[in-house]
Short mmCIF file of N, CA and C in Angstrom, two decimals:
data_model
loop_
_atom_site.label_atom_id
_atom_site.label_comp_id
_atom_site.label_asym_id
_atom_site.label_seq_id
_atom_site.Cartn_x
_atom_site.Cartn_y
_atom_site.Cartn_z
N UNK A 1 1.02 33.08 -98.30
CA UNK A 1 1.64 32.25 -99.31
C UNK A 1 3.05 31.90 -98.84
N UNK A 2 3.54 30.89 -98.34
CA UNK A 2 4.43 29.82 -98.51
C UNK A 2 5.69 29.57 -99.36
N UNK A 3 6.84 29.89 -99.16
CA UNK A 3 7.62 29.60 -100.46
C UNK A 3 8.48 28.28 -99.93
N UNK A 4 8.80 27.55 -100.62
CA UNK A 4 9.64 26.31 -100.35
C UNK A 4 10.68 25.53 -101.32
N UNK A 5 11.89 25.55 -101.05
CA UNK A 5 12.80 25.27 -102.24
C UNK A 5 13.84 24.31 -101.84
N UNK A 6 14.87 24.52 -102.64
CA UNK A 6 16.24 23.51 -102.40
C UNK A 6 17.11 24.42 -103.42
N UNK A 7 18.70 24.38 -102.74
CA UNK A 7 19.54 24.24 -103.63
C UNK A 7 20.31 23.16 -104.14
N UNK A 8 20.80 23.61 -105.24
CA UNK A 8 21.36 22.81 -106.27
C UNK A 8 22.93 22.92 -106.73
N UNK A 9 23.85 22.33 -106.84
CA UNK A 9 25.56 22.57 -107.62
C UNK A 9 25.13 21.89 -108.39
N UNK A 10 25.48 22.79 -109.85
CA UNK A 10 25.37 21.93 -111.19
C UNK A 10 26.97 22.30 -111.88
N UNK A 11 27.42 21.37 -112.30
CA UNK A 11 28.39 22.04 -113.34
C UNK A 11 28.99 23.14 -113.93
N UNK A 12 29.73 23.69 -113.63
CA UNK A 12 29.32 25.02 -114.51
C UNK A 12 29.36 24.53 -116.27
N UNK A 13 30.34 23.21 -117.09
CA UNK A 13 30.17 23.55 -118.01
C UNK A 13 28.73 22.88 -118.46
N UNK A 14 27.48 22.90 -117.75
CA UNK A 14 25.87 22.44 -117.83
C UNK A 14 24.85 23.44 -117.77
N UNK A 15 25.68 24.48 -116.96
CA UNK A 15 24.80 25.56 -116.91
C UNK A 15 23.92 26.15 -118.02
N UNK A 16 24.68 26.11 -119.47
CA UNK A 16 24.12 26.50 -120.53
C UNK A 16 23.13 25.95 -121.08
N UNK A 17 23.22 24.29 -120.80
CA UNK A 17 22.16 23.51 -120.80
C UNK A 17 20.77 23.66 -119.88
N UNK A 18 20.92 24.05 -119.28
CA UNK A 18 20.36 24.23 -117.96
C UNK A 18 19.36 25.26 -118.35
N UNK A 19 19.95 26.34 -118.97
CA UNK A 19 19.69 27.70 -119.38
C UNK A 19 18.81 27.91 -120.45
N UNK A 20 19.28 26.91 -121.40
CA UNK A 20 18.83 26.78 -122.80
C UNK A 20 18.85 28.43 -123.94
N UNK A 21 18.94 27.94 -125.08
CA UNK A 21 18.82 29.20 -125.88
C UNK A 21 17.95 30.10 -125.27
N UNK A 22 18.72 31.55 -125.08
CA UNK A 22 18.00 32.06 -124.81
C UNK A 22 16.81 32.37 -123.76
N UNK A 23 17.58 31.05 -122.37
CA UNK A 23 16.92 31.13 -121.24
C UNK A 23 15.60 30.26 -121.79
N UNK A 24 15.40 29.31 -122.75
CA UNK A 24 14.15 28.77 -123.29
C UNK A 24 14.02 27.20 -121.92
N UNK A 25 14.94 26.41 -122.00
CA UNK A 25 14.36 25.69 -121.31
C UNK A 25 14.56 25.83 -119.64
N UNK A 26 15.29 26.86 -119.19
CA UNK A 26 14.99 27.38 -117.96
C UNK A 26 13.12 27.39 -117.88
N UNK A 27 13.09 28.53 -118.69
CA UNK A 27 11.62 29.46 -118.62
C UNK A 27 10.94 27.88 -119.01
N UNK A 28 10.68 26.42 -119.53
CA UNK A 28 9.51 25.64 -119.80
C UNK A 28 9.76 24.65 -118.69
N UNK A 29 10.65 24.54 -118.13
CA UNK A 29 11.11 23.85 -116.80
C UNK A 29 9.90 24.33 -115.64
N UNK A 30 10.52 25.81 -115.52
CA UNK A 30 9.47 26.64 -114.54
C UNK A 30 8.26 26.68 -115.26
N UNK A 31 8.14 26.67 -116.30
CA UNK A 31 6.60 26.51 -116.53
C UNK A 31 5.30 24.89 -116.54
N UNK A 32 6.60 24.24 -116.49
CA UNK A 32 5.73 22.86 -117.13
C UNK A 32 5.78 22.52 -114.99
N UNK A 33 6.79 23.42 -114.43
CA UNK A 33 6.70 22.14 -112.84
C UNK A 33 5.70 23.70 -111.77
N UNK A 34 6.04 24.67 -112.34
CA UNK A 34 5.13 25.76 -111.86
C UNK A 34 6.31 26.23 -110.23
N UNK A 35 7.78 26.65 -110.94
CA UNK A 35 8.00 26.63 -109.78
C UNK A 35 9.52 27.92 -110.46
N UNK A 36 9.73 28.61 -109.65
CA UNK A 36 10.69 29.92 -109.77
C UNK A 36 12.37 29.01 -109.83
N UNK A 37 13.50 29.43 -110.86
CA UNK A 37 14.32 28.82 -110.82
C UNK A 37 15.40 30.36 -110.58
N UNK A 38 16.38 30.05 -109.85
CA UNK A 38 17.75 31.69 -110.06
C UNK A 38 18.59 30.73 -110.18
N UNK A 39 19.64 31.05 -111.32
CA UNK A 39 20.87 30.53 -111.31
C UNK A 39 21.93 31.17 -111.36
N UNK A 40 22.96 31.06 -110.51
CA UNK A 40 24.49 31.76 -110.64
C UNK A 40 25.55 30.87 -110.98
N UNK A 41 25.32 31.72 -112.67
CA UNK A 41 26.55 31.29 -113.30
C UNK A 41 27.85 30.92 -112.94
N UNK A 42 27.91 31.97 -111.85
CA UNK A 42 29.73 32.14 -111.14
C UNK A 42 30.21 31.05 -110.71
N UNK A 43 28.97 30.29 -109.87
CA UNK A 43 28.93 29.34 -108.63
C UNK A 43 28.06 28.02 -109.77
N UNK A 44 27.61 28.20 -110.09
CA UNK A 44 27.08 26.53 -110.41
C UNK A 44 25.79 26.28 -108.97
N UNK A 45 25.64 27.38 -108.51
CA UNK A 45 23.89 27.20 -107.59
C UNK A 45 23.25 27.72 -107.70
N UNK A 46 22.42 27.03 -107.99
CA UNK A 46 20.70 26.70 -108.21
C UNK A 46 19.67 26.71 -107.55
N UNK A 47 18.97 27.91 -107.22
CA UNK A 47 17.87 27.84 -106.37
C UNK A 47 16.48 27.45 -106.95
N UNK A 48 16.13 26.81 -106.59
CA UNK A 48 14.65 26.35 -106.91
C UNK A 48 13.70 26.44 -106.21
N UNK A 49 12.62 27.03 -106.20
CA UNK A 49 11.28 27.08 -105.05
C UNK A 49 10.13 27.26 -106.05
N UNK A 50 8.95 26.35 -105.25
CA UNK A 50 7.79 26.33 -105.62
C UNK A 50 6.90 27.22 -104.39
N UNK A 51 6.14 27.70 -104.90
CA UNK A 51 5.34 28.84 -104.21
C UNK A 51 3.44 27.65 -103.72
N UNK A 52 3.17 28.11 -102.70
CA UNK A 52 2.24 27.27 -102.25
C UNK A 52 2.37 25.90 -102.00
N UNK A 53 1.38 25.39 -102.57
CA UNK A 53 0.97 23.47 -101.90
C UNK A 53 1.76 22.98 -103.01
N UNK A 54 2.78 23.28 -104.14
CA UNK A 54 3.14 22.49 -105.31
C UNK A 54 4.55 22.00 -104.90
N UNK A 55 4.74 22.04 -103.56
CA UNK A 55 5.81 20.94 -102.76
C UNK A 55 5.92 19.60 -103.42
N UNK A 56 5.41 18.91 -103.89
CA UNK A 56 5.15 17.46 -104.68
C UNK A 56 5.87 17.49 -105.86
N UNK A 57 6.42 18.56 -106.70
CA UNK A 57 7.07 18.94 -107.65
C UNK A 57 8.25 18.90 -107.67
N UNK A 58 9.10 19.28 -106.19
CA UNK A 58 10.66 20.13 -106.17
C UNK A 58 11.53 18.28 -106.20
N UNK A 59 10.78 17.29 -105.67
CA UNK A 59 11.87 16.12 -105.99
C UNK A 59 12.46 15.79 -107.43
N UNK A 60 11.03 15.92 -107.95
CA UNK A 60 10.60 15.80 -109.88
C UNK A 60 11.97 17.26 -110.44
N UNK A 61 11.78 18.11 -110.03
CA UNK A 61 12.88 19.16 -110.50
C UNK A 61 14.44 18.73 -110.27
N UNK A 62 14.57 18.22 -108.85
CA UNK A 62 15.43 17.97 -108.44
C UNK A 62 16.40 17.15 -109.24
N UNK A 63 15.27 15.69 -109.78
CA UNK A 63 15.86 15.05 -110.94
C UNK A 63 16.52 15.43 -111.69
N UNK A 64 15.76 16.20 -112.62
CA UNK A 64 15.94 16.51 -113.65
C UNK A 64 16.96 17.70 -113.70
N UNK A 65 17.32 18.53 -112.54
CA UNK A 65 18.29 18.62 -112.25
C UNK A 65 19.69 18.24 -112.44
N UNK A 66 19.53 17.07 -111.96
CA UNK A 66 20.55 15.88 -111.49
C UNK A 66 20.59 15.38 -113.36
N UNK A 67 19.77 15.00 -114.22
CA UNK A 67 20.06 14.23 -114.79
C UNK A 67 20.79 15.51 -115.88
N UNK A 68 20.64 16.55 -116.33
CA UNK A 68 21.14 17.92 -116.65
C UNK A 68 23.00 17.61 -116.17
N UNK A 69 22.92 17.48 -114.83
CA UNK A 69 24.62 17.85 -114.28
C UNK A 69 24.93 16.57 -114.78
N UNK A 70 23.97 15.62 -115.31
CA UNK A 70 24.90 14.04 -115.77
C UNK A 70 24.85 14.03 -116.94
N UNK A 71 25.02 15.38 -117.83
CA UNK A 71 24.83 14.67 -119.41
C UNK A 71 24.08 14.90 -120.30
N UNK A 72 22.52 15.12 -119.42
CA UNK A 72 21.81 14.82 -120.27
C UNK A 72 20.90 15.99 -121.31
N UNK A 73 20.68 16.13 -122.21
CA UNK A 73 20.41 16.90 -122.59
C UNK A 73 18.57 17.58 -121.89
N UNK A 74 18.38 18.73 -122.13
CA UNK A 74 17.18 19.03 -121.60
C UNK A 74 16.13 18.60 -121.61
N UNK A 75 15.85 18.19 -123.28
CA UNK A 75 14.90 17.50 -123.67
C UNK A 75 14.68 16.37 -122.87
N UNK A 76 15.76 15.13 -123.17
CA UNK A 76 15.66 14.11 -122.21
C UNK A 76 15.43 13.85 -120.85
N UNK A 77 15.82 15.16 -119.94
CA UNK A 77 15.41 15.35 -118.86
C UNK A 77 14.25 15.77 -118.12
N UNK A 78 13.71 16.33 -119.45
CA UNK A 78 11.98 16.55 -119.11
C UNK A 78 11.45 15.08 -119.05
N UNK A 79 11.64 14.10 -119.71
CA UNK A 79 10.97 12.84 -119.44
C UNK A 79 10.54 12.90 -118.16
N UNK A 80 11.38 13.28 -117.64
CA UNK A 80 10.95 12.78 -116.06
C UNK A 80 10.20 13.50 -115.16
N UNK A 81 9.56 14.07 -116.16
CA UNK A 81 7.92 14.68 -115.37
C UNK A 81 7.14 13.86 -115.82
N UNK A 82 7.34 12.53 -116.71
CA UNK A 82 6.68 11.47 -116.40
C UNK A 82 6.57 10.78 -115.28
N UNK A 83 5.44 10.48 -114.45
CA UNK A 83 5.75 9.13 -113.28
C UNK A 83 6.41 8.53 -113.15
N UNK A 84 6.28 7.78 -114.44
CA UNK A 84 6.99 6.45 -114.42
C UNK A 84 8.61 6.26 -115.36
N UNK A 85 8.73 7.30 -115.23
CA UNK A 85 10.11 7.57 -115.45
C UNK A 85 10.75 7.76 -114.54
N UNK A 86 12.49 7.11 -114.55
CA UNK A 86 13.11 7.13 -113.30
C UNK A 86 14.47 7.57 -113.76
N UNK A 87 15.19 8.29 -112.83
CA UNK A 87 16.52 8.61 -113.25
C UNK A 87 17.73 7.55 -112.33
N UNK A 88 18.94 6.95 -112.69
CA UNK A 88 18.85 6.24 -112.18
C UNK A 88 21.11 6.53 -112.33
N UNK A 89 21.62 7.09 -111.50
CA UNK A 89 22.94 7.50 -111.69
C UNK A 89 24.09 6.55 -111.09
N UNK A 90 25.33 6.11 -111.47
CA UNK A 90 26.15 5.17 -111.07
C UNK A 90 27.48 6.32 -111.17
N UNK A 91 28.21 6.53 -110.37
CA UNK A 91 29.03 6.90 -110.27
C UNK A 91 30.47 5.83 -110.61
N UNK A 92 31.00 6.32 -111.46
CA UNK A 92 32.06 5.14 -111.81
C UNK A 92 33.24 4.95 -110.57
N UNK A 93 33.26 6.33 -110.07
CA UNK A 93 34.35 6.51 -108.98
C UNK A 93 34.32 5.51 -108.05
N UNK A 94 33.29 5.48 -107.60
CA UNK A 94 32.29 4.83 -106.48
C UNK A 94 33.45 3.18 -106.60
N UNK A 95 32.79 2.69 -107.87
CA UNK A 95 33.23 1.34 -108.42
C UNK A 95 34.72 1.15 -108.53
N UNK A 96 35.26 2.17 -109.72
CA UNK A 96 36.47 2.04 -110.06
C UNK A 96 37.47 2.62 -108.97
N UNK A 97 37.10 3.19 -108.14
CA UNK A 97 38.46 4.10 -107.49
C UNK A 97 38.48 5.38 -108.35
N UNK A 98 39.67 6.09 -108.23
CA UNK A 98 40.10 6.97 -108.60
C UNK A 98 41.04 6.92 -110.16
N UNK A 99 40.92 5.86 -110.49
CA UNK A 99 42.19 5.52 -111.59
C UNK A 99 41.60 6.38 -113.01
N UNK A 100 42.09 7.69 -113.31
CA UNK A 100 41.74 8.10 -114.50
C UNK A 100 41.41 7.15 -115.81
N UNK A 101 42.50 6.30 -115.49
CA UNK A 101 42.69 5.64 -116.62
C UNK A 101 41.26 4.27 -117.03
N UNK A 102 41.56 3.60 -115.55
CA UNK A 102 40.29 3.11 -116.00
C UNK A 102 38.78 3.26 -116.04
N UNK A 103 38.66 4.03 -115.42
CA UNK A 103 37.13 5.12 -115.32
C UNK A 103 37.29 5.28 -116.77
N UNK A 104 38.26 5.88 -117.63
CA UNK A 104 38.71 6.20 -119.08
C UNK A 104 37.56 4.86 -120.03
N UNK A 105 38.44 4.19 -119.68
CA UNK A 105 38.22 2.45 -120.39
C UNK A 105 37.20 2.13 -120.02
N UNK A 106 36.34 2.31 -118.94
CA UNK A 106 35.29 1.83 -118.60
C UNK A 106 34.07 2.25 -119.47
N UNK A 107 34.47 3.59 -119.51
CA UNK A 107 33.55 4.67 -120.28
C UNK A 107 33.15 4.54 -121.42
N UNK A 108 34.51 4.12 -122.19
CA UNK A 108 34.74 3.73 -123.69
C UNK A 108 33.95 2.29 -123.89
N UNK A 109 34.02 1.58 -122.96
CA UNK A 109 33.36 0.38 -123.15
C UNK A 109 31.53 0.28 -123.15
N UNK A 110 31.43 1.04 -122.29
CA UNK A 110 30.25 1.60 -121.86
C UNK A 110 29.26 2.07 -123.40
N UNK A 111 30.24 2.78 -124.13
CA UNK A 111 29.86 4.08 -125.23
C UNK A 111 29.92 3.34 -126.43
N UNK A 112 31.04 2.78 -126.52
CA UNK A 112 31.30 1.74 -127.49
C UNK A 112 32.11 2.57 -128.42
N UNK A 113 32.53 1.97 -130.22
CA UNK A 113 33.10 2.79 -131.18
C UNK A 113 31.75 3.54 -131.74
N UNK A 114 31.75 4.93 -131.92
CA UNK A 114 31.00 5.79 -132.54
C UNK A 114 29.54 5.38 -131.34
N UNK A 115 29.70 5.16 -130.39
CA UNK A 115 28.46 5.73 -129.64
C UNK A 115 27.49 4.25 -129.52
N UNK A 116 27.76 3.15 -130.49
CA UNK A 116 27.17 2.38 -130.74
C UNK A 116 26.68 1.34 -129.57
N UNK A 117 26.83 1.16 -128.82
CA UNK A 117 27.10 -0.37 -127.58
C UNK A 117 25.30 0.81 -126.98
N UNK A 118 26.21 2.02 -126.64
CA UNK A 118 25.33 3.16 -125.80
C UNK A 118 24.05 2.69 -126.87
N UNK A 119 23.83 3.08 -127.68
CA UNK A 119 22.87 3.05 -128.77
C UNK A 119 21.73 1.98 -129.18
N UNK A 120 23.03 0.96 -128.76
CA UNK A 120 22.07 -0.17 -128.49
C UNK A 120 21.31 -0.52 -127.09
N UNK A 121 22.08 -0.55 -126.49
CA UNK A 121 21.47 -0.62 -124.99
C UNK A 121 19.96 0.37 -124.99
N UNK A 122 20.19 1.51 -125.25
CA UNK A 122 18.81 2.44 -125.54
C UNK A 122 17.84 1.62 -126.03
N UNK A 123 17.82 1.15 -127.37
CA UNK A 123 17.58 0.69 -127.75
C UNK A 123 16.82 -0.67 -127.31
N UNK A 124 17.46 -1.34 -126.86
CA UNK A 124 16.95 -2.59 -126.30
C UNK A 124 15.94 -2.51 -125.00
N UNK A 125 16.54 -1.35 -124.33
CA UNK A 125 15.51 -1.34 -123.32
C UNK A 125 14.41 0.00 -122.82
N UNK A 126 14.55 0.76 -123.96
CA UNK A 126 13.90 1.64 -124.39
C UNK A 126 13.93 2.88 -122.86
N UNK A 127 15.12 3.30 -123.18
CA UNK A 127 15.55 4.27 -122.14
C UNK A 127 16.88 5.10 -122.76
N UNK A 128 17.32 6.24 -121.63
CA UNK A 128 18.38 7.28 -122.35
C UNK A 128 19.71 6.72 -121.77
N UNK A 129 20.81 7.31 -121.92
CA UNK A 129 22.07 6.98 -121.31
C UNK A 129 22.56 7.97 -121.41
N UNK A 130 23.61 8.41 -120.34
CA UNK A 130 24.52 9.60 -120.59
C UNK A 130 25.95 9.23 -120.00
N UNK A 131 27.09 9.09 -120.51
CA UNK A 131 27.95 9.33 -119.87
C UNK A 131 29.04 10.57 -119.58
N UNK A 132 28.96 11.23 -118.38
CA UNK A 132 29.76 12.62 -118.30
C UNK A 132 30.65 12.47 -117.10
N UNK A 133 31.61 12.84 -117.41
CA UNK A 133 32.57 12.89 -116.36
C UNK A 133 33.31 11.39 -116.09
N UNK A 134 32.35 11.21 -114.72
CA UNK A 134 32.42 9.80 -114.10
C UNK A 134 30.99 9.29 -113.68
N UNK A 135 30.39 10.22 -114.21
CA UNK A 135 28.80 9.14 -114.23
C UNK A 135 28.35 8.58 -115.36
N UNK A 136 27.61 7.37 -115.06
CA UNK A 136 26.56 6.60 -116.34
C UNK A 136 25.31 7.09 -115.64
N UNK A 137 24.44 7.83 -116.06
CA UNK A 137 23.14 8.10 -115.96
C UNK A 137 22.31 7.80 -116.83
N UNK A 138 21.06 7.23 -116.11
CA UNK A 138 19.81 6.23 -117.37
C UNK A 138 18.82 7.17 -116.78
N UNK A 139 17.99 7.04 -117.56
CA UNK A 139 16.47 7.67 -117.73
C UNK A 139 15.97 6.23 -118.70
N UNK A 140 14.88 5.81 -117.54
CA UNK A 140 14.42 4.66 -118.44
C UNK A 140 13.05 4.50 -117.64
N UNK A 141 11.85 3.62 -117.92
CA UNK A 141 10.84 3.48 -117.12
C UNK A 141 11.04 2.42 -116.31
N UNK A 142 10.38 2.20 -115.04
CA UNK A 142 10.71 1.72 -114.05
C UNK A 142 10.71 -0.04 -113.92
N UNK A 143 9.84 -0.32 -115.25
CA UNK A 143 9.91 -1.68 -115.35
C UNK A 143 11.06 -2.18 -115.75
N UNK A 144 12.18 -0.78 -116.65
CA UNK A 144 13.34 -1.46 -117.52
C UNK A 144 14.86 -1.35 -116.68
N UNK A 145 14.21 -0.62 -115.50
CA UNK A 145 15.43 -0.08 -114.72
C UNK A 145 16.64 -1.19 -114.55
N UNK A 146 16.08 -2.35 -113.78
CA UNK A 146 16.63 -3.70 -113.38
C UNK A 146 17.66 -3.62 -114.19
N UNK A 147 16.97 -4.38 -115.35
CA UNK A 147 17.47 -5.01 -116.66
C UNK A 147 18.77 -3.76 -117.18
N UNK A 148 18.58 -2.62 -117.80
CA UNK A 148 19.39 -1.67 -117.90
C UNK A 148 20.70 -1.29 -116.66
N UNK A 149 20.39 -1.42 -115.70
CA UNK A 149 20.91 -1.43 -114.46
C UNK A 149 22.00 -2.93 -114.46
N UNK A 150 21.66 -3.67 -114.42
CA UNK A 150 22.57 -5.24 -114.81
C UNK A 150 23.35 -4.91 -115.83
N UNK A 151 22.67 -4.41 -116.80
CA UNK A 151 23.49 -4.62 -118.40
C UNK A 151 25.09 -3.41 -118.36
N UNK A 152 24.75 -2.24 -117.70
CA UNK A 152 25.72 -1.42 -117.52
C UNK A 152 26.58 -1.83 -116.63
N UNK A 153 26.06 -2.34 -115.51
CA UNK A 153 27.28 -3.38 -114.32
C UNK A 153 27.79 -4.20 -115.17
N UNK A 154 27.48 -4.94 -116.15
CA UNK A 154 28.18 -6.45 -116.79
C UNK A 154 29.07 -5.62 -117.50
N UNK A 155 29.05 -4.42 -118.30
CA UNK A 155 29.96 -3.93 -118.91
C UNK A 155 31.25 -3.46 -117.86
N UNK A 156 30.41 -2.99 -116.82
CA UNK A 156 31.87 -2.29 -116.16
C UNK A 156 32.09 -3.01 -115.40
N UNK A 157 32.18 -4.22 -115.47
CA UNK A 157 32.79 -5.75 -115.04
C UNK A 157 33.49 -6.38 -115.84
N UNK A 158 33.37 -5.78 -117.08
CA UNK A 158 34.44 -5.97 -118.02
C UNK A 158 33.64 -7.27 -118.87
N UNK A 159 32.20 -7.61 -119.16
CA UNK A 159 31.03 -8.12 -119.63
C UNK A 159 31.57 -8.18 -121.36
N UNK A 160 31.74 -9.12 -121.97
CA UNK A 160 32.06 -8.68 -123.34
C UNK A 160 30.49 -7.74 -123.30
N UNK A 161 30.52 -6.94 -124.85
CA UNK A 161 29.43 -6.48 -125.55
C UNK A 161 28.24 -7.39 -125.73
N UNK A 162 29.05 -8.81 -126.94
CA UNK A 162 28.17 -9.58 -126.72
C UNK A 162 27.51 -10.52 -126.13
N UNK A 163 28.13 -10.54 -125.20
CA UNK A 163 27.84 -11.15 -123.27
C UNK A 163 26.61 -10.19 -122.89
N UNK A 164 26.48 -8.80 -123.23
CA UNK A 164 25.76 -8.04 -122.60
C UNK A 164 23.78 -8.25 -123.75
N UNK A 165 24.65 -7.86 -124.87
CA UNK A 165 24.04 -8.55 -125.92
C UNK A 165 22.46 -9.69 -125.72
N UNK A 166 23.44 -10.67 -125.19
CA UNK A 166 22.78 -12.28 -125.37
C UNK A 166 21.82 -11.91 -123.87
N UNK A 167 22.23 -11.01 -122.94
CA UNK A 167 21.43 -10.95 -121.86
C UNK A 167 20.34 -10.44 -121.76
N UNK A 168 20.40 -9.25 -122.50
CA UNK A 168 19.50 -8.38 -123.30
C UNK A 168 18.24 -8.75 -124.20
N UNK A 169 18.55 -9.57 -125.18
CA UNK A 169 17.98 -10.72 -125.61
C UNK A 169 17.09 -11.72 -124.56
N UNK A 170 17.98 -12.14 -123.78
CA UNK A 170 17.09 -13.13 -123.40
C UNK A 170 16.07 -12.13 -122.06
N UNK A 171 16.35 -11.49 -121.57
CA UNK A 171 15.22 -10.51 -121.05
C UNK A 171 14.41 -9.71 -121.62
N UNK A 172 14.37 -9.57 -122.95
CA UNK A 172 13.73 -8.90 -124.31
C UNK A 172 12.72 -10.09 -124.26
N UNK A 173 13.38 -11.59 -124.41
CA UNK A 173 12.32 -12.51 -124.61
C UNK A 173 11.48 -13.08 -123.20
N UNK A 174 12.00 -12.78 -122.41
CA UNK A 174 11.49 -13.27 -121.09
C UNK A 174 10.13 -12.42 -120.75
N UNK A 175 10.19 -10.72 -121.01
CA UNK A 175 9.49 -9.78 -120.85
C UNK A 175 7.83 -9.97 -122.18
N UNK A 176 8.23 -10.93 -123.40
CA UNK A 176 7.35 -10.94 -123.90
C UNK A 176 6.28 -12.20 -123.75
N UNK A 177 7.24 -13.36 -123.42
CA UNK A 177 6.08 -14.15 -122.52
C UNK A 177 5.41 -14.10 -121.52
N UNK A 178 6.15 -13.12 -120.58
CA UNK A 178 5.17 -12.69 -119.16
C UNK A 178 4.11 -11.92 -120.20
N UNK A 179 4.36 -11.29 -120.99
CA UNK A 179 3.13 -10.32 -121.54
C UNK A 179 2.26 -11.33 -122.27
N UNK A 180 2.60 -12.03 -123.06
CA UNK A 180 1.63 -12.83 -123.80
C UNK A 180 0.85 -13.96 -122.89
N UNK A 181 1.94 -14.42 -121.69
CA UNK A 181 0.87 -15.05 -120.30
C UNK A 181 -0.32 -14.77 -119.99
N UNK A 182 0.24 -13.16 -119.98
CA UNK A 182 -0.91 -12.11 -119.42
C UNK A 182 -2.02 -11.82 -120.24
N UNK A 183 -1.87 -11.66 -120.92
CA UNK A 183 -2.58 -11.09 -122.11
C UNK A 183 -3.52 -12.69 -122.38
N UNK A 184 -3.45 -13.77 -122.38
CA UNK A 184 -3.95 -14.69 -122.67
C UNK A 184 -4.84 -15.00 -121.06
N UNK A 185 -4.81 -14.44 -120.49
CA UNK A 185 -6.16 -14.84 -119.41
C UNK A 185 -6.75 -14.22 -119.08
#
């Protein structure tokens, strides 16, 4: 028998997430991907290994991993032992530079007042959002990636809301005539 793994740096303040009450979504993580998890608190690393041929698994962990150190809550991160679920991370740094301030503003724009802009965007394209730190991380299915993917660039391009809005819309409507095309032959 075979053991095969990867490590991981997660956050330390994620770890708890990571952990879940009581070690609960550690223990359904390893149970739902069939694969041994150790974590040190001290350090923020993460060992992960799957035992035998269930190598096909540790990328799928890996994610969800990743989408955990971006935000996201556990629940949401199990999505992505769906297929066709994709995790999909933008680093603001990357874009903005280093400027606290506007990584700050970007974020806020991103989130909106009371969470709302975020809320909608979900909404519209039927996927998650997280913003932590200096990442925007989506969990969305792979048809909505694009579209979700554009709509968060137009914002941190400084995109009004309802600029982002009207785009949203019209790819909401674009997506239902390809279907009704389809659907009619």
């Amino acid at each position: 028998m075979s053991v095969s793994g990867f490590y991981f740096n997660i956050p330390k303040d994620r770890i708890g997430v990571l952990i879940g009450k009581e070690g609960s979504f550690k223990k359904l993580l390893e149970d739902r991907t069939k694969t041994k998890i150790k974590i040190d608190s001290e350090s923020g690393e993460v060992f992960v290994c799957a035992e035998g041929d269930n190598l096909v698994v540790l990328p799928v962990v890996k994610n969800i991993l990743k989408a955990v150190a971006c935000g996201f809550s556990g629940q949401a991160a199990l999505e992505l032992l769906d297929e066709n679920k994709h995790l999909e991370v933008i680093d603001l740094k990357d874009i903005m530079g280093k400027s606290y301030s506007e990584i700050e503003r970007i974020k806020g724009h991103i989130i909106g007042r009371n969470g709302k802009v975020r809320r909608n965007l979900e909404e519209y394209t039927n996927s998650r959002i997280s913003v932590y730190q200096t990442y925007v991380g989506i969990i969305c299915d792979l048809e909505n990636l694009e579209v979700i993917r554009k709509a968060v660039e137009m914002l941190i391009n400084g995109t009004s809301h309802v600029g982002v809005y009207r785009f949203l819309e019209t790819q909401r409507r674009r997506a239902k005539e390809d279907f009704s095309l389809w659907a009619d032959k």
